Coordinates of C-alpha atoms (C1' of nucleotides) in Angstrom, one line a residue:
Chain A
M1 CA 99.1 97.0 -42.3
P2 CA 97.8 97.0 -45.9
S3 CA 99.9 98.9 -48.6
Y4 CA 99.3 102.6 -48.5
D5 CA 99.0 103.6 -52.2
P6 CA 97.6 107.4 -52.6
S7 CA 96.8 106.9 -56.0
T8 CA 94.3 104.2 -55.4
F9 CA 92.4 105.0 -52.3
P10 CA 88.8 104.2 -52.2
P11 CA 87.0 107.7 -52.8
F12 CA 84.6 109.2 -50.3
A13 CA 82.6 112.2 -49.7
V14 CA 82.9 113.7 -46.3
T15 CA 80.3 116.2 -45.0
V16 CA 79.6 117.9 -41.7
D17 CA 76.0 117.7 -40.3
L18 CA 75.1 119.9 -37.2
V19 CA 73.0 119.2 -34.2
V20 CA 72.2 122.7 -33.1
L21 CA 70.2 122.7 -29.8
T22 CA 68.6 125.7 -28.3
V23 CA 66.1 126.1 -25.4
R24 CA 62.9 127.8 -26.3
R25 CA 59.9 128.2 -24.2
H26 CA 60.8 125.5 -21.5
A27 CA 61.6 123.0 -24.5
L28 CA 64.6 121.6 -25.8
C29 CA 64.7 122.3 -29.6
A30 CA 66.9 121.5 -32.4
L31 CA 67.4 123.2 -35.7
V32 CA 66.1 121.5 -38.9
V33 CA 65.9 122.2 -42.5
R34 CA 63.4 121.1 -45.0
R35 CA 65.1 119.1 -47.8
G36 CA 64.4 120.6 -51.4
E37 CA 66.0 117.7 -53.3
S38 CA 65.8 114.0 -53.5
P39 CA 66.4 111.7 -51.6
F40 CA 63.9 112.4 -48.7
Q41 CA 62.7 115.5 -50.5
G42 CA 60.5 117.6 -48.2
R43 CA 61.6 115.7 -45.2
W44 CA 63.3 117.6 -42.2
A45 CA 66.8 117.0 -42.0
L46 CA 70.0 118.3 -39.9
P47 CA 71.6 121.2 -41.6
G48 CA 75.1 120.2 -43.1
G49 CA 77.1 120.3 -46.2
F50 CA 80.5 119.2 -47.9
V51 CA 83.8 119.7 -46.4
R52 CA 85.7 122.0 -48.7
T53 CA 89.1 120.8 -50.1
D54 CA 91.2 123.1 -47.9
E55 CA 89.2 123.5 -44.7
D56 CA 89.4 121.7 -41.2
L57 CA 86.6 119.7 -40.2
G58 CA 85.8 122.2 -37.4
A59 CA 86.1 125.0 -39.8
A60 CA 83.7 123.5 -41.9
A61 CA 81.2 123.1 -39.0
A62 CA 81.5 126.7 -38.0
R63 CA 80.9 127.9 -41.7
E64 CA 77.8 125.9 -42.1
L65 CA 76.5 127.3 -38.4
V66 CA 77.1 130.7 -39.6
E67 CA 75.1 130.0 -43.0
E68 CA 72.3 128.5 -41.1
T69 CA 72.0 130.7 -37.9
G70 CA 74.2 133.6 -38.1
L71 CA 76.1 132.6 -35.2
C72 CA 79.7 132.5 -34.8
A73 CA 81.2 129.6 -33.0
H74 CA 83.4 130.2 -29.8
D75 CA 86.7 129.1 -29.3
P76 CA 86.4 125.7 -27.6
A77 CA 88.7 126.7 -24.9
A78 CA 86.6 130.0 -23.9
P79 CA 83.5 130.2 -22.0
A80 CA 80.7 129.7 -24.3
V81 CA 78.6 133.1 -23.7
G82 CA 77.5 135.9 -25.6
N83 CA 76.2 135.9 -29.1
G84 CA 78.4 132.9 -30.0
A85 CA 77.6 129.3 -29.7
H86 CA 79.7 126.5 -28.4
L87 CA 80.5 124.1 -31.1
E88 CA 82.2 120.8 -30.6
Q89 CA 82.8 117.5 -32.7
L90 CA 80.1 114.9 -31.9
A91 CA 80.9 111.6 -33.8
T92 CA 81.3 110.4 -37.3
Y93 CA 78.7 108.3 -39.1
G94 CA 79.8 106.2 -42.2
D95 CA 77.4 103.3 -43.0
P96 CA 77.9 102.5 -46.6
G97 CA 73.9 102.6 -47.0
R98 CA 73.3 106.0 -45.1
D99 CA 72.9 107.8 -48.5
P100 CA 71.7 106.1 -51.2
R101 CA 73.5 108.1 -54.1
M102 CA 77.0 107.5 -52.8
R103 CA 79.4 106.8 -50.0
V104 CA 79.3 109.8 -47.6
V105 CA 81.0 110.1 -44.3
S106 CA 79.5 112.7 -42.1
V107 CA 81.2 114.2 -39.2
A108 CA 78.5 115.4 -37.0
H109 CA 79.1 118.4 -34.7
L110 CA 77.0 119.7 -31.9
A111 CA 76.3 123.4 -31.2
L112 CA 74.6 124.8 -28.2
A113 CA 72.9 128.2 -28.7
P114 CA 71.0 130.7 -26.6
D115 CA 67.5 131.1 -27.9
L116 CA 67.4 132.9 -31.1
P117 CA 64.7 135.2 -32.8
A118 CA 64.2 132.9 -35.9
P119 CA 66.4 130.8 -38.1
R120 CA 67.4 131.6 -41.4
A121 CA 67.7 129.2 -44.2
G122 CA 69.4 130.9 -47.2
G123 CA 66.6 133.4 -47.5
D124 CA 63.8 130.8 -47.6
A125 CA 62.2 131.5 -44.3
N126 CA 59.8 128.5 -44.5
S127 CA 62.5 126.0 -44.8
A128 CA 64.2 126.0 -41.6
R129 CA 62.6 125.9 -38.2
W130 CA 63.3 125.0 -34.2
A131 CA 61.5 121.9 -33.5
P132 CA 61.3 120.2 -30.0
V133 CA 63.4 117.3 -29.8
V134 CA 60.5 115.5 -28.1
D135 CA 58.6 116.0 -31.5
L136 CA 61.4 115.0 -33.6
L137 CA 62.4 111.7 -31.5
G138 CA 59.9 111.1 -29.4
P139 CA 59.9 110.8 -25.5
G140 CA 61.9 107.7 -25.3
G141 CA 64.0 108.4 -28.5
G142 CA 61.9 106.5 -31.0
F143 CA 58.7 107.2 -32.9
G144 CA 55.0 106.3 -32.9
R145 CA 53.4 108.0 -30.0
D146 CA 51.2 110.9 -29.5
G147 CA 50.0 112.9 -32.5
E148 CA 52.3 116.0 -32.5
Q149 CA 55.6 114.2 -34.0
S150 CA 56.8 115.3 -37.4
E151 CA 57.6 112.5 -39.8
P152 CA 61.0 110.9 -39.1
L153 CA 64.1 112.8 -39.9
A154 CA 66.1 112.1 -43.3
F155 CA 69.0 109.8 -43.8
D156 CA 70.3 108.7 -40.2
H157 CA 69.7 112.2 -38.8
A158 CA 67.5 110.9 -36.0
R159 CA 70.0 108.6 -34.7
I160 CA 72.8 111.6 -34.9
L161 CA 70.1 113.9 -33.3
D162 CA 69.6 111.5 -30.4
D163 CA 73.4 111.3 -29.9
G164 CA 73.7 114.8 -29.9
V165 CA 71.0 115.3 -27.2
E166 CA 72.4 112.8 -25.0
R167 CA 75.8 114.1 -25.3
A168 CA 74.3 117.6 -24.3
R169 CA 72.7 116.2 -21.3
S170 CA 75.6 114.2 -19.9
K171 CA 77.8 117.3 -20.7
I172 CA 75.7 119.9 -18.7
E173 CA 76.4 117.4 -15.7
Y174 CA 80.2 118.1 -15.3
S175 CA 80.8 121.1 -17.3
S176 CA 79.5 124.8 -17.2
L177 CA 78.0 124.2 -20.7
A178 CA 74.7 124.9 -19.8
T179 CA 75.3 128.6 -19.9
A180 CA 75.8 128.4 -23.5
F181 CA 72.0 128.0 -23.8
C182 CA 71.8 131.4 -22.0
P183 CA 72.0 135.0 -23.0
P184 CA 75.3 136.8 -21.9
E185 CA 73.7 137.7 -18.5
F186 CA 71.1 135.4 -16.8
T187 CA 69.6 134.6 -13.5
V188 CA 69.9 131.5 -11.4
G189 CA 66.3 130.7 -12.3
E190 CA 66.9 131.0 -16.1
L191 CA 69.8 128.6 -15.7
R192 CA 67.7 126.2 -13.7
R193 CA 65.0 126.2 -16.5
V194 CA 67.7 125.2 -19.0
Y195 CA 68.7 122.2 -16.9
E196 CA 65.0 121.2 -16.4
A197 CA 64.5 121.6 -20.3
V198 CA 67.4 119.9 -21.4
W199 CA 67.0 116.8 -18.8
G200 CA 63.4 116.8 -18.8
V201 CA 62.7 117.0 -14.9
V202 CA 61.9 119.5 -12.3
L203 CA 64.6 120.7 -10.0
D204 CA 64.5 122.1 -6.3
P205 CA 65.2 125.8 -6.9
R206 CA 66.9 126.1 -3.3
N207 CA 69.3 123.1 -3.9
F208 CA 69.9 124.3 -7.4
H209 CA 70.6 127.9 -6.1
R210 CA 72.9 126.4 -3.3
K211 CA 74.8 124.2 -6.0
V212 CA 75.5 126.6 -8.8
T213 CA 76.3 129.7 -6.4
G214 CA 78.6 127.5 -4.3
T215 CA 80.4 126.1 -7.2
P216 CA 83.5 128.4 -7.4
G217 CA 83.9 130.0 -11.0
F218 CA 80.8 128.8 -12.5
L219 CA 78.8 132.0 -12.0
V220 CA 80.1 135.4 -11.6
P221 CA 77.6 138.3 -10.7
S222 CA 77.2 141.0 -13.0
G223 CA 75.8 143.7 -10.5
G224 CA 72.5 144.1 -12.1
T225 CA 69.1 142.6 -11.5
T226 CA 66.2 141.6 -13.6
T227 CA 62.4 141.4 -13.1
R228 CA 61.8 139.7 -16.6
Q229 CA 60.5 136.5 -14.9
G230 CA 58.2 138.2 -12.6
G231 CA 58.3 138.3 -8.7
R232 CA 61.1 139.3 -6.7
P233 CA 64.1 140.9 -8.9
A234 CA 66.7 138.4 -9.5
Q235 CA 70.5 138.9 -9.5
L236 CA 72.2 138.8 -12.9
F237 CA 75.1 136.4 -13.5
R238 CA 77.7 135.8 -16.4
A239 CA 79.5 132.6 -16.9
G240 CA 82.6 132.4 -14.8
A241 CA 86.0 130.9 -15.9
A242 CA 85.2 127.5 -14.6
T243 CA 84.5 125.0 -17.3
V244 CA 84.3 121.8 -15.2
L245 CA 82.2 121.3 -12.5
N246 CA 83.6 119.3 -9.6
P247 CA 81.4 117.7 -7.9
P248 CA 79.2 117.7 -10.8
M249 CA 75.4 118.7 -11.1
L250 CA 73.4 115.4 -10.5
R251 CA 71.0 114.5 -13.0
P252 CA 68.0 113.1 -10.9
E253 CA 66.8 109.4 -11.8
V254 CA 64.2 108.7 -14.0
Chain B
M1 CA 72.6 125.0 -47.7
P2 CA 74.9 124.6 -50.7
S3 CA 74.1 122.7 -53.8
Y4 CA 74.4 119.0 -53.3
D5 CA 75.9 117.7 -56.6
P6 CA 77.3 114.1 -56.1
S7 CA 79.3 114.2 -59.3
T8 CA 81.5 116.9 -58.1
F9 CA 82.1 116.3 -54.3
P10 CA 85.7 117.0 -53.2
P11 CA 87.3 113.6 -52.9
F12 CA 88.8 112.5 -49.6
A13 CA 90.6 109.4 -48.5
V14 CA 89.0 107.9 -45.3
T15 CA 91.1 106.0 -42.9
V16 CA 90.8 104.4 -39.3
D17 CA 93.6 104.8 -36.8
L18 CA 93.3 102.8 -33.6
V19 CA 94.4 103.8 -30.1
V20 CA 94.9 100.3 -28.4
L21 CA 95.6 100.6 -24.6
T22 CA 96.5 97.9 -22.1
V23 CA 98.1 97.8 -18.8
R24 CA 101.5 96.2 -18.5
R25 CA 103.6 96.1 -15.7
H26 CA 101.8 98.7 -13.8
A27 CA 101.9 101.1 -16.7
L28 CA 99.6 102.3 -19.3
C29 CA 100.8 101.1 -22.6
A30 CA 99.5 101.8 -26.3
L31 CA 100.3 99.8 -29.4
V32 CA 102.5 101.6 -32.0
V33 CA 103.8 100.2 -35.2
R34 CA 107.1 101.3 -37.2
R35 CA 106.4 103.1 -40.2
G36 CA 108.2 101.5 -43.5
E37 CA 107.3 104.0 -45.9
S38 CA 107.7 107.7 -46.2
P39 CA 106.5 110.0 -44.9
F40 CA 107.7 109.5 -41.2
Q41 CA 109.6 106.5 -42.4
G42 CA 111.0 104.7 -39.3
R43 CA 108.8 106.5 -36.9
W44 CA 106.4 104.9 -34.6
A45 CA 102.7 105.3 -35.4
L46 CA 99.2 104.2 -34.4
P47 CA 98.0 101.1 -36.1
G48 CA 95.4 101.9 -39.2
G49 CA 94.5 101.9 -42.5
F50 CA 91.9 102.7 -45.4
V51 CA 88.4 102.1 -45.0
R52 CA 87.2 99.7 -47.8
T53 CA 84.4 101.0 -50.1
D54 CA 81.3 98.8 -48.8
E55 CA 82.7 98.7 -45.0
D56 CA 81.3 100.5 -42.1
L57 CA 83.7 102.5 -39.8
G58 CA 83.2 100.6 -36.8
A59 CA 83.9 97.4 -38.9
A60 CA 87.0 98.8 -40.3
A61 CA 88.4 99.6 -36.9
A62 CA 87.6 95.9 -35.9
R63 CA 89.2 94.3 -38.8
E64 CA 92.5 96.4 -38.1
L65 CA 92.2 95.3 -34.6
V66 CA 92.1 91.9 -35.6
E67 CA 94.8 92.2 -37.9
E68 CA 97.3 94.0 -35.5
T69 CA 96.5 92.1 -32.2
G70 CA 94.2 89.2 -33.0
L71 CA 91.7 90.6 -30.6
C72 CA 88.0 90.3 -31.6
A73 CA 86.1 93.6 -30.8
H74 CA 83.0 93.1 -28.5
D75 CA 79.7 94.3 -29.2
P76 CA 79.6 97.7 -27.4
A77 CA 76.5 96.7 -25.7
A78 CA 78.1 93.6 -24.1
P79 CA 80.4 94.1 -21.1
A80 CA 84.0 94.0 -22.3
V81 CA 85.5 90.8 -20.8
G82 CA 87.3 87.7 -22.1
N83 CA 89.7 87.6 -24.9
G84 CA 87.9 90.4 -26.7
A85 CA 88.5 94.0 -26.5
H86 CA 86.2 96.8 -25.8
L87 CA 86.1 99.2 -29.2
E88 CA 84.6 102.6 -29.6
Q89 CA 84.7 105.3 -31.9
L90 CA 87.0 108.3 -30.6
A91 CA 87.0 111.1 -32.8
T92 CA 87.7 112.2 -36.2
Y93 CA 91.0 114.2 -37.5
G94 CA 90.8 115.9 -40.8
D95 CA 93.2 118.9 -40.9
P96 CA 94.1 119.3 -44.3
G97 CA 97.9 119.3 -43.7
R98 CA 97.9 116.1 -41.4
D99 CA 99.3 114.0 -44.1
P100 CA 101.5 115.7 -46.8
R101 CA 100.5 113.3 -49.6
M102 CA 96.9 113.9 -49.9
R103 CA 93.7 114.9 -48.0
V104 CA 93.1 112.2 -45.5
V105 CA 90.3 112.1 -42.9
S106 CA 91.0 109.7 -40.0
V107 CA 88.1 108.2 -37.9
A108 CA 90.3 107.3 -34.5
H109 CA 88.9 104.4 -32.6
L110 CA 89.8 103.6 -28.8
A111 CA 90.5 99.8 -28.0
L112 CA 91.0 98.6 -24.5
A113 CA 92.6 95.2 -24.2
P114 CA 93.9 93.1 -21.4
D115 CA 97.5 92.4 -21.2
L116 CA 98.8 90.3 -24.1
P117 CA 101.7 88.2 -24.7
A118 CA 103.1 90.2 -27.6
P119 CA 101.8 92.1 -30.3
R120 CA 102.1 90.9 -33.8
A121 CA 102.1 93.1 -37.1
G122 CA 102.0 91.3 -40.4
G123 CA 104.6 88.6 -39.4
D124 CA 107.3 91.4 -38.8
A125 CA 108.2 91.2 -35.0
N126 CA 110.1 94.3 -34.6
S127 CA 107.6 96.4 -36.2
A128 CA 104.9 96.8 -33.5
R129 CA 105.5 97.1 -29.7
W130 CA 103.6 98.4 -26.5
A131 CA 104.9 101.5 -25.6
P132 CA 104.1 103.1 -22.1
V133 CA 102.4 106.3 -22.9
V134 CA 104.2 108.5 -20.7
D135 CA 107.2 107.7 -22.9
L136 CA 105.1 108.6 -26.1
L137 CA 103.7 111.5 -24.8
G138 CA 105.5 112.7 -21.6
P139 CA 104.0 113.1 -18.1
G140 CA 102.1 116.3 -19.1
G141 CA 101.3 115.3 -22.6
G142 CA 104.3 116.9 -24.1
F143 CA 107.7 115.9 -25.0
G144 CA 111.1 117.0 -24.0
R145 CA 111.6 115.5 -20.6
D146 CA 113.7 112.8 -19.1
G147 CA 115.8 110.4 -21.5
E148 CA 113.5 107.4 -21.9
Q149 CA 111.0 108.8 -24.6
S150 CA 110.8 107.9 -28.0
E151 CA 110.9 110.3 -30.8
P152 CA 107.4 112.0 -31.5
L153 CA 104.7 109.9 -33.1
A154 CA 104.0 110.3 -36.8
F155 CA 101.4 112.6 -38.5
D156 CA 99.1 114.0 -35.5
H157 CA 99.2 110.6 -33.8
A158 CA 100.4 112.2 -30.5
R159 CA 97.3 114.3 -30.2
I160 CA 95.0 111.3 -31.2
L161 CA 96.6 109.3 -28.6
D162 CA 96.4 111.8 -25.9
D163 CA 92.7 112.4 -26.7
G164 CA 92.3 108.4 -26.4
V165 CA 94.3 108.4 -23.2
E166 CA 92.0 111.1 -21.8
R167 CA 88.8 109.4 -23.0
A168 CA 89.9 106.3 -21.3
R169 CA 90.7 108.0 -18.1
S170 CA 87.5 109.7 -17.8
K171 CA 85.4 106.8 -18.9
I172 CA 86.7 104.4 -16.1
E173 CA 85.3 106.9 -13.8
Y174 CA 81.6 106.3 -14.6
S175 CA 81.5 103.2 -16.3
S176 CA 82.8 99.7 -15.6
L177 CA 85.1 99.9 -18.6
A178 CA 88.4 99.2 -16.3
T179 CA 87.5 95.6 -16.6
A180 CA 88.2 95.6 -20.2
F181 CA 91.8 95.9 -19.2
C182 CA 91.5 92.7 -16.9
P183 CA 91.6 88.9 -17.7
P184 CA 88.1 87.2 -17.8
E185 CA 88.7 86.6 -13.9
F186 CA 90.5 88.9 -11.9
T187 CA 90.9 90.2 -8.2
V188 CA 89.9 93.2 -6.7
G189 CA 93.8 94.3 -6.3
E190 CA 94.3 93.6 -10.0
L191 CA 91.3 95.9 -10.9
R192 CA 92.8 98.5 -8.2
R193 CA 96.1 98.6 -10.1
V194 CA 94.2 99.0 -13.3
Y195 CA 92.9 102.3 -12.1
E196 CA 96.1 103.3 -10.6
A197 CA 98.2 102.7 -13.8
V198 CA 95.5 104.5 -16.2
W199 CA 95.1 107.6 -13.7
G200 CA 98.8 107.4 -12.3
V201 CA 97.7 107.6 -8.9
V202 CA 97.9 105.5 -5.6
L203 CA 94.5 104.5 -4.4
D204 CA 93.6 103.6 -0.9
P205 CA 93.0 99.4 -1.1
R206 CA 90.3 99.6 1.6
N207 CA 88.2 102.6 0.3
F208 CA 88.5 101.1 -3.3
H209 CA 87.5 97.6 -2.0
R210 CA 84.6 99.0 -0.3
K211 CA 83.7 100.9 -3.5
V212 CA 83.8 98.2 -6.2
T213 CA 82.2 95.6 -4.3
G214 CA 79.5 97.8 -2.9
T215 CA 78.5 98.8 -6.4
P216 CA 75.7 96.4 -7.4
G217 CA 76.4 94.8 -10.7
F218 CA 79.9 95.8 -10.9
L219 CA 81.6 92.6 -9.9
V220 CA 80.4 89.1 -9.9
P221 CA 82.3 86.8 -7.7
S222 CA 83.4 83.6 -9.7
G223 CA 84.0 81.4 -6.6
G224 CA 87.6 80.8 -7.2
T225 CA 90.6 82.3 -5.5
T226 CA 94.2 83.1 -6.5
T227 CA 97.4 83.5 -4.9
R228 CA 99.2 84.9 -8.0
Q229 CA 99.9 88.0 -6.5
G230 CA 101.5 86.9 -3.3
G231 CA 100.0 87.3 0.2
R232 CA 96.6 86.0 1.3
P233 CA 94.6 84.5 -1.3
A234 CA 92.3 86.8 -3.1
Q235 CA 88.5 86.2 -4.2
L236 CA 88.2 86.0 -8.0
F237 CA 85.7 88.2 -10.0
R238 CA 84.1 88.6 -13.2
A239 CA 82.7 92.0 -14.7
G240 CA 79.0 92.0 -13.8
A241 CA 76.1 93.4 -16.0
A242 CA 76.4 96.9 -15.0
T243 CA 77.9 99.3 -17.3
V244 CA 77.7 102.6 -15.6
L245 CA 78.7 103.3 -12.3
N246 CA 76.4 105.8 -10.2
P247 CA 77.9 107.3 -8.2
P248 CA 81.3 107.1 -10.2
M249 CA 84.7 106.2 -9.2
L250 CA 86.5 109.4 -8.0
R251 CA 89.7 110.4 -9.6
P252 CA 91.9 112.0 -7.0
E253 CA 92.7 115.4 -7.5
V254 CA 96.5 116.0 -9.0
Chain C
dT1 C1' 109.3 84.0 12.2
dC2 C1' 108.2 87.9 8.7
dA3 C1' 106.8 90.3 4.7
dA4 C1' 102.9 90.8 1.7
dT5 C1' 98.4 91.2 0.2
dA6 C1' 93.5 90.5 1.5
dG7 C1' 89.5 92.0 3.7
dT8 C1' 86.5 94.4 7.7
dG9 C1' 85.3 98.2 10.6
dT10 C1' 85.0 103.0 12.6
dC11 C1' 85.4 108.0 12.6
dT12 C1' 85.0 112.1 10.2
dT13 C1' 83.6 115.2 6.4
dT14 C1' 81.5 116.7 2.2
dA15 C1' 77.7 117.3 -0.2
dA16 C1' 73.1 116.2 -1.9
dG17 C1' 67.9 115.6 -0.7
dA18 C1' 64.0 117.3 1.6
dC19 C1' 61.8 120.5 3.6
dA20 C1' 60.6 125.6 6.1
dG21 C1' 60.6 130.3 6.3
dT22 C1' 61.5 135.2 4.8
dA23 C1' 62.2 139.2 0.9
dT24 C1' 60.9 141.7 -2.9
dC25 C1' 58.7 142.7 -6.9
dG26 C1' 53.8 143.4 -9.9
dC27 C1' 49.2 143.5 -9.7
Chain D
dG1 C1' 46.1 142.6 -0.2
dC2 C1' 47.8 138.2 -3.4
dG3 C1' 50.5 135.6 -6.2
dA4 C1' 54.8 135.0 -7.8
dT5 C1' 59.8 134.3 -7.9
dA6 C1' 64.4 135.0 -5.2
dC7 C1' 67.0 133.6 -1.6
dT8 C1' 68.7 131.8 2.9
dG9 C1' 68.6 128.3 6.3
dT10 C1' 68.3 123.5 8.9
dC11 C1' 68.1 118.7 9.2
dT12 C1' 68.5 114.4 7.3
dT13 C1' 71.3 111.1 4.6
dA14 C1' 74.5 109.0 1.2
dA15 C1' 79.2 108.2 0.4
dA16 C1' 84.1 109.4 0.0
dG17 C1' 88.7 110.4 3.1
dA18 C1' 91.3 108.6 6.4
dC19 C1' 92.7 106.0 9.2
dA20 C1' 93.3 100.8 12.7
dC21 C1' 92.9 96.2 12.8
dT22 C1' 92.6 91.2 11.7
dA23 C1' 93.4 87.1 8.1
dT24 C1' 96.0 84.0 5.0
dT25 C1' 99.3 82.9 2.4
dG26 C1' 104.7 81.9 1.0
dA27 C1' 109.3 82.4 2.0

DNA sequence: TCAATAGTGTCTTTAAGACAGTATCGC
DNA sequence: GCGATACTGTCTTAAAGACACTATTGA
């Protein structure tokens, strides 16, 4: 083990970047902000900022989340419902060349939020937006298709976003985290459309209904019904106490 | 978004810590090193060290792994076999009080290695050892049981180790990563004993054999046989090209 | 011979996939 | 009425769990 001398450690800057995902109009969307400064001035980027001197990594991510969206981060142990978002650490990115100015290590976090009215970004309305991830990454995770896409994200944020999307896609398989995309009360159909948007597939409504209502602790009937989707009124549910789904939801083959 | 001034960023030290796991004598073991300096002098800790100024995080982890064990880290895309170890990023720990001397953010990595002759630690034979994780963490992840346990690990390394063990336990469910604990050629029984040691359960040898040999691309017969386990000679296999197991291996209920 | 491990086969049970059919709303 | 969505039910199939049985070595 190398000698450990606190006075000669190589200096780093440490930031948190946020992959904030939501489902809007049947599409998985991510929160991006317009950069006002060089480098990558004018390009879209993930929200983020420096970790403060006496602040834990998770606290820094929660603070950034409030600043960007007004969402409160839930305790990770509690079910992610209500007007708070699920927040968890994603991965850390520290390539020496990822920021041209200096050595920056970014601890990326993943947040899952229900559909929100509109993002805010320090008062500047035009500097933040929800963008469909297919526009930001392309259908296969790369660029260069169709005409609807933005230019590439700043820094290595396309890779971070891709990792976050893949984390969300896999986590809703074996956890009840898909409810974090829903309002406090939701129908089975709304939950199914969340899975369809995140996975980019079409699911059989009957088998889906059997699966989610048959998994103990996943959904709890709230008593009410709604007709906001049209058709026959649907029963309303809240997220139950279960956090892991065993057996898991199976993502259909491509 | 807060102002981004590279000249006034809060200074951090960034380290990598390693959770190196192996299976020895039917027990899941972790590599720990004896601390020679304060704080926690004389206590066991996970190996690790500073990230160098122009070094990627994964490169720093791979360098530490070589320094501590002599193992080469495999490319994450390639199957983890042979005399190299599987290495992946685990999580990042940055609580402001986790190191009493200064603000240190540690990017923990997880390495899975086959059974090795003996650890080395800079020439000092007594300063590194393979310790059963049940001795380091206790059966339930806590301390205070039996008499066989060491004193708690230094810093927050018990939590890091616990996270690494849980990552390994879940990853061998849906990936072929259990072969990273095996030598280049191994039998079905040896692979089963890896699962049993990592999960701490007993598996049905017949169902296990059906499962692993029936999953395409998991195991490839190497042609030879061995009798090193006693009893009827067993067919030898190498790890196949498959990296994900679908459907997964099912971990029995507790 | 026996003990130990390797390997194959069968029956049962769980749960997913693929459907059909009925129920209850707005229009 | 019609269209839409919600919900229940049935048949089939994939795969795990729980066994019995045979095969091949060393001691």
